[in-house]
Amino acid sequence: SSDLEVALLEDEEEMAKRFVELAQFATENIRKPASAIELWEDVLTIHDELPEALEQLEGLYEREKDYPKLVDVIERRLNQLTEPSDLIPLLDKLGLVLTARLKDESRALGVWKRLLEVQPEHRKAQNEVRKRALAEKDWETLEWLYRSYGTIAELVRTLDSQVKSLSQPAEKIKLLFTISGLWQKEMEQPLRAIKSLEGILALDSRNVEAAKSLIPLYEMGQKWSPLADVLEIALGDAREASERKELLMRLSSLYEE
């Protein structure tokens, strides 16, 4: 048989060449992909990273819906390529197979991130990273995404829209502090932070950190009635005599007005 002839050939290069010829023949002429797959896998036992074998197996595994092997062969092909035009379609395919076929979201996330490094404006990859981060409440990844490929304004809007989806008050408070910090430090619109900080006090009426953060903001916005409330919260927490004295003076001057 032809297999026997191949096995008897002493020269390994010649043997590899004959295996490739056999695999090519099987791919083109034999209806059953299993035969061609077996032959290309034999080729890889001799030439473990032969690009042609990997490329042929990619198509065959896809036809046979053998997704774990398809993922393996795409990853091996990716190790051989450096040109963005070659990497982009393969990373795209790998991300889709991991997401839709193998439901391996965490591995897929790594692929989508790598794809964004190669092509920052790749909308599909951006959407997949965003979708995954929102589903997992992974604010760190979401922040990385918007800082790298979007804007801080989009990040603030997205985080703001997620507060209602959280069930634990502690989680809401943590996220509201993040949003407040972004408004004040990065967006340089401190008065826009008031809503987030008030949201914290609605959840935890004695939250000293939120109350103290609101004092200068209420003063800036000339909101005297709520200013008195947050000064009182701060006073209730003040330990130092000097701090208590200062807060009492500010409160009494407010009431005089």
C-alpha positions as a Python dict, from the first residue, in 0.01 Angstrom:
ca = {
    (1, 'S'): (0, 0, 0),
    (2, 'S'): (104, 361, -40),
    (3, 'D'): (131, 396, 342),
    (4, 'L'): (379, 109, 347),
    (5, 'E'): (585, 267, 68),
    (6, 'V'): (596, 589, 265),
    (7, 'A'): (702, 414, 584),
    (8, 'L'): (985, 237, 403),
    (9, 'L'): (1140, 554, 266),
    (10, 'E'): (1456, 615, 465),
    (11, 'D'): (1512, 980, 395),
    (12, 'E'): (1301, 1180, 639),
    (13, 'E'): (1271, 1481, 410),
    (14, 'E'): (1159, 1255, 128),
    (15, 'M'): (921, 1083, 367),
    (16, 'A'): (773, 1416, 476),
    (17, 'K'): (735, 1522, 114),
    (18, 'R'): (550, 1199, 27),
    (19, 'F'): (321, 1236, 330),
    (20, 'V'): (236, 1590, 220),
    (21, 'E'): (160, 1464, -133),
    (22, 'L'): (-64, 1190, 6),
    (23, 'A'): (-243, 1436, 237),
    (24, 'Q'): (-293, 1679, -52),
    (25, 'F'): (-433, 1397, -268),
    (26, 'A'): (-669, 1288, 11),
    (27, 'T'): (-786, 1647, 71),
    (28, 'E'): (-863, 1700, -297),
    (29, 'N'): (-999, 1357, -392),
    (30, 'I'): (-1137, 1168, -94),
    (31, 'R'): (-1484, 1263, 26),
    (32, 'K'): (-1421, 1167, 390),
    (33, 'P'): (-1237, 1444, 575),
    (34, 'A'): (-1128, 1189, 839),
    (35, 'S'): (-878, 1032, 596),
    (36, 'A'): (-726, 1368, 505),
    (37, 'I'): (-716, 1472, 872),
    (38, 'E'): (-526, 1158, 966),
    (39, 'L'): (-270, 1215, 689),
    (40, 'W'): (-212, 1583, 775),
    (41, 'E'): (-176, 1485, 1143),
    (42, 'D'): (87, 1230, 1029),
    (43, 'V'): (266, 1512, 844),
    (44, 'L'): (277, 1710, 1169),
    (45, 'T'): (443, 1419, 1351),
    (46, 'I'): (737, 1466, 1113),
    (47, 'H'): (719, 1844, 1057),
    (48, 'D'): (544, 1963, 1371),
    (49, 'E'): (484, 2323, 1259),
    (50, 'L'): (457, 2288, 880),
    (51, 'P'): (239, 2589, 779),
    (52, 'E'): (62, 2405, 498),
    (53, 'A'): (-40, 2119, 729),
    (54, 'L'): (-171, 2359, 994),
    (55, 'E'): (-364, 2557, 734),
    (56, 'Q'): (-521, 2245, 583),
    (57, 'L'): (-614, 2106, 925),
    (58, 'E'): (-776, 2436, 1019),
    (59, 'G'): (-1021, 2401, 728),
    (60, 'L'): (-1077, 2028, 791),
    (61, 'Y'): (-1136, 2063, 1168),
    (62, 'E'): (-1379, 2343, 1094),
    (63, 'R'): (-1570, 2123, 847),
    (64, 'E'): (-1582, 1842, 1104),
    (65, 'K'): (-1684, 2084, 1384),
    (66, 'D'): (-1390, 1961, 1596),
    (67, 'Y'): (-1360, 2291, 1782),
    (68, 'P'): (-1098, 2202, 2049),
    (69, 'K'): (-859, 2086, 1775),
    (70, 'L'): (-950, 2388, 1561),
    (71, 'V'): (-856, 2620, 1849),
    (72, 'D'): (-524, 2438, 1896),
    (73, 'V'): (-433, 2462, 1527),
    (74, 'I'): (-529, 2833, 1503),
    (75, 'E'): (-313, 2908, 1808),
    (76, 'R'): (-20, 2725, 1647),
    (77, 'R'): (-71, 2923, 1326),
    (78, 'L'): (-83, 3250, 1520),
    (79, 'N'): (261, 3173, 1666),
    (80, 'Q'): (403, 3171, 1312),
    (81, 'L'): (251, 3498, 1193),
    (82, 'T'): (355, 3860, 1253),
    (83, 'E'): (173, 4065, 989),
    (84, 'P'): (-146, 4235, 1118),
    (85, 'S'): (-326, 4145, 793),
    (86, 'D'): (-260, 3775, 871),
    (87, 'L'): (-324, 3797, 1246),
    (88, 'I'): (-655, 3989, 1241),
    (89, 'P'): (-878, 3732, 1062),
    (90, 'L'): (-729, 3443, 1262),
    (91, 'L'): (-771, 3617, 1599),
    (92, 'D'): (-1125, 3709, 1496),
    (93, 'K'): (-1203, 3346, 1412),
    (94, 'L'): (-1039, 3218, 1733),
    (95, 'G'): (-1238, 3464, 1945),
    (96, 'L'): (-1563, 3357, 1779),
    (97, 'V'): (-1493, 2983, 1819),
    (98, 'L'): (-1403, 3025, 2188),
    (99, 'T'): (-1708, 3245, 2252),
    (100, 'A'): (-1982, 3081, 2042),
    (101, 'R'): (-1870, 2717, 2020),
    (102, 'L'): (-1669, 2639, 2333),
    (103, 'K'): (-1829, 2899, 2564),
    (104, 'D'): (-1479, 2966, 2703),
    (105, 'E'): (-1534, 3333, 2785),
    (106, 'S'): (-1216, 3393, 2983),
    (107, 'R'): (-989, 3257, 2707),
    (108, 'A'): (-1191, 3450, 2450),
    (109, 'L'): (-1137, 3773, 2648),
    (110, 'G'): (-759, 3729, 2614),
    (111, 'V'): (-801, 3684, 2237),
    (112, 'W'): (-1021, 3995, 2197),
    (113, 'K'): (-769, 4200, 2398),
    (114, 'R'): (-485, 4075, 2177),
    (115, 'L'): (-690, 4161, 1867),
    (116, 'L'): (-735, 4518, 1997),
    (117, 'E'): (-358, 4549, 2039),
    (118, 'V'): (-321, 4462, 1669),
    (119, 'Q'): (-623, 4662, 1549),
    (120, 'P'): (-742, 4917, 1812),
    (121, 'E'): (-1054, 5016, 1613),
    (122, 'H'): (-1184, 4658, 1577),
    (123, 'R'): (-1550, 4710, 1677),
    (124, 'K'): (-1634, 4343, 1731),
    (125, 'A'): (-1342, 4300, 1974),
    (126, 'Q'): (-1432, 4622, 2160),
    (127, 'N'): (-1795, 4510, 2194),
    (128, 'E'): (-1698, 4161, 2313),
    (129, 'V'): (-1461, 4297, 2581),
    (130, 'R'): (-1728, 4548, 2692),
    (131, 'K'): (-2002, 4279, 2701),
    (132, 'R'): (-1782, 4043, 2903),
    (133, 'A'): (-1674, 4317, 3148),
    (134, 'L'): (-2035, 4427, 3206),
    (135, 'A'): (-2157, 4070, 3256),
    (136, 'E'): (-1882, 4004, 3511),
    (137, 'K'): (-1909, 4352, 3672),
    (138, 'D'): (-1537, 4374, 3594),
    (139, 'W'): (-1490, 4751, 3624),
    (140, 'E'): (-1111, 4722, 3593),
    (141, 'T'): (-1133, 4569, 3243),
    (142, 'L'): (-1402, 4820, 3148),
    (143, 'E'): (-1178, 5106, 3260),
    (144, 'W'): (-883, 4959, 3065),
    (145, 'L'): (-1105, 4937, 2753),
    (146, 'Y'): (-1227, 5297, 2764),
    (147, 'R'): (-890, 5442, 2866),
    (148, 'S'): (-717, 5257, 2581),
    (149, 'Y'): (-977, 5272, 2304),
    (150, 'G'): (-1254, 5510, 2411),
    (151, 'T'): (-1300, 5818, 2628),
    (152, 'I'): (-1336, 5890, 3001),
    (153, 'A'): (-1678, 6044, 2928),
    (154, 'E'): (-1796, 5709, 2781),
    (155, 'L'): (-1652, 5528, 3084),
    (156, 'V'): (-1840, 5755, 3327),
    (157, 'R'): (-2167, 5715, 3134),
    (158, 'T'): (-2128, 5337, 3125),
    (159, 'L'): (-2042, 5305, 3495),
    (160, 'D'): (-2330, 5537, 3585),
    (161, 'S'): (-2573, 5317, 3391),
    (162, 'Q'): (-2453, 5011, 3585),
    (163, 'V'): (-2518, 5135, 3941),
    (164, 'K'): (-2885, 5026, 3929),
    (165, 'S'): (-2787, 4675, 3819),
    (166, 'L'): (-2596, 4610, 4143),
    (167, 'S'): (-2781, 4444, 4430),
    (168, 'Q'): (-2538, 4506, 4719),
    (169, 'P'): (-2530, 4859, 4869),
    (170, 'A'): (-2155, 4823, 4937),
    (171, 'E'): (-2094, 4751, 4566),
    (172, 'K'): (-2306, 5050, 4465),
    (173, 'I'): (-2120, 5279, 4706),
    (174, 'K'): (-1780, 5167, 4575),
    (175, 'L'): (-1887, 5230, 4215),
    (176, 'L'): (-2041, 5569, 4300),
    (177, 'F'): (-1711, 5677, 4461),
    (178, 'T'): (-1528, 5573, 4141),
    (179, 'I'): (-1771, 5780, 3929),
    (180, 'S'): (-1737, 6079, 4165),
    (181, 'G'): (-1356, 6060, 4142),
    (182, 'L'): (-1368, 6050, 3761),
    (183, 'W'): (-1591, 6360, 3746),
    (184, 'Q'): (-1366, 6555, 3981),
    (185, 'K'): (-1014, 6448, 3886),
    (186, 'E'): (-1034, 6348, 3521),
    (187, 'M'): (-1335, 6523, 3372),
    (188, 'E'): (-1263, 6837, 3580),
    (189, 'Q'): (-1637, 6892, 3632),
    (190, 'P'): (-1656, 6864, 4012),
    (191, 'L'): (-2021, 6973, 4042),
    (192, 'R'): (-2121, 6670, 3830),
    (193, 'A'): (-1987, 6452, 4115),
    (194, 'I'): (-2261, 6577, 4351),
    (195, 'K'): (-2522, 6330, 4217),
    (196, 'S'): (-2295, 6028, 4282),
    (197, 'L'): (-2199, 6142, 4630),
    (198, 'E'): (-2566, 6209, 4716),
    (199, 'G'): (-2640, 5859, 4589),
    (200, 'I'): (-2393, 5726, 4849),
    (201, 'L'): (-2567, 5918, 5129),
    (202, 'A'): (-2903, 5783, 5011),
    (203, 'L'): (-2762, 5432, 5068),
    (204, 'D'): (-2563, 5512, 5383),
    (205, 'S'): (-2688, 5831, 5549),
    (206, 'R'): (-2384, 5861, 5782),
    (207, 'N'): (-2114, 5804, 5519),
    (208, 'V'): (-1848, 6049, 5638),
    (209, 'E'): (-1625, 6024, 5330),
    (210, 'A'): (-1914, 6120, 5099),
    (211, 'A'): (-2028, 6397, 5337),
    (212, 'K'): (-1678, 6548, 5356),
    (213, 'S'): (-1640, 6530, 4977),
    (214, 'L'): (-1971, 6716, 4938),
    (215, 'I'): (-1875, 7009, 5165),
    (216, 'P'): (-1655, 7196, 4910),
    (217, 'L'): (-1890, 7102, 4624),
    (218, 'Y'): (-2199, 7242, 4799),
    (219, 'E'): (-2002, 7557, 4885),
    (220, 'M'): (-1896, 7591, 4521),
    (221, 'G'): (-2255, 7541, 4404),
    (222, 'Q'): (-2394, 7760, 4687),
    (223, 'K'): (-2626, 7483, 4807),
    (224, 'W'): (-2660, 7601, 5168),
    (225, 'S'): (-2935, 7375, 5300),
    (226, 'P'): (-2771, 7041, 5206),
    (227, 'L'): (-2434, 7191, 5313),
    (228, 'A'): (-2564, 7215, 5672),
    (229, 'D'): (-2661, 6845, 5660),
    (230, 'V'): (-2317, 6724, 5548),
    (231, 'L'): (-2138, 6954, 5796),
    (232, 'E'): (-2343, 6788, 6073),
    (233, 'I'): (-2244, 6440, 5949),
    (234, 'A'): (-1877, 6548, 5949),
    (235, 'L'): (-1917, 6699, 6296),
    (236, 'G'): (-2061, 6374, 6430),
    (237, 'D'): (-1741, 6197, 6320),
    (238, 'A'): (-1488, 6467, 6420),
    (239, 'R'): (-1244, 6352, 6690),
    (240, 'E'): (-1002, 6648, 6708),
    (241, 'A'): (-1111, 6953, 6905),
    (242, 'S'): (-977, 7187, 6635),
    (243, 'E'): (-1178, 7009, 6365),
    (244, 'R'): (-1495, 7018, 6577),
    (245, 'K'): (-1446, 7389, 6643),
    (246, 'E'): (-1399, 7468, 6273),
    (247, 'L'): (-1711, 7270, 6173),
    (248, 'L'): (-1920, 7433, 6448),
    (249, 'M'): (-1813, 7779, 6333),
    (250, 'R'): (-1908, 7697, 5971),
    (251, 'L'): (-2245, 7563, 6084),
    (252, 'S'): (-2324, 7862, 6305),
    (253, 'S'): (-2234, 8108, 6026),
    (254, 'L'): (-2467, 7911, 5794),
    (255, 'Y'): (-2757, 7931, 6040),
    (256, 'E'): (-2695, 8302, 6090),
    (257, 'E'): (-2735, 8351, 5714),
}
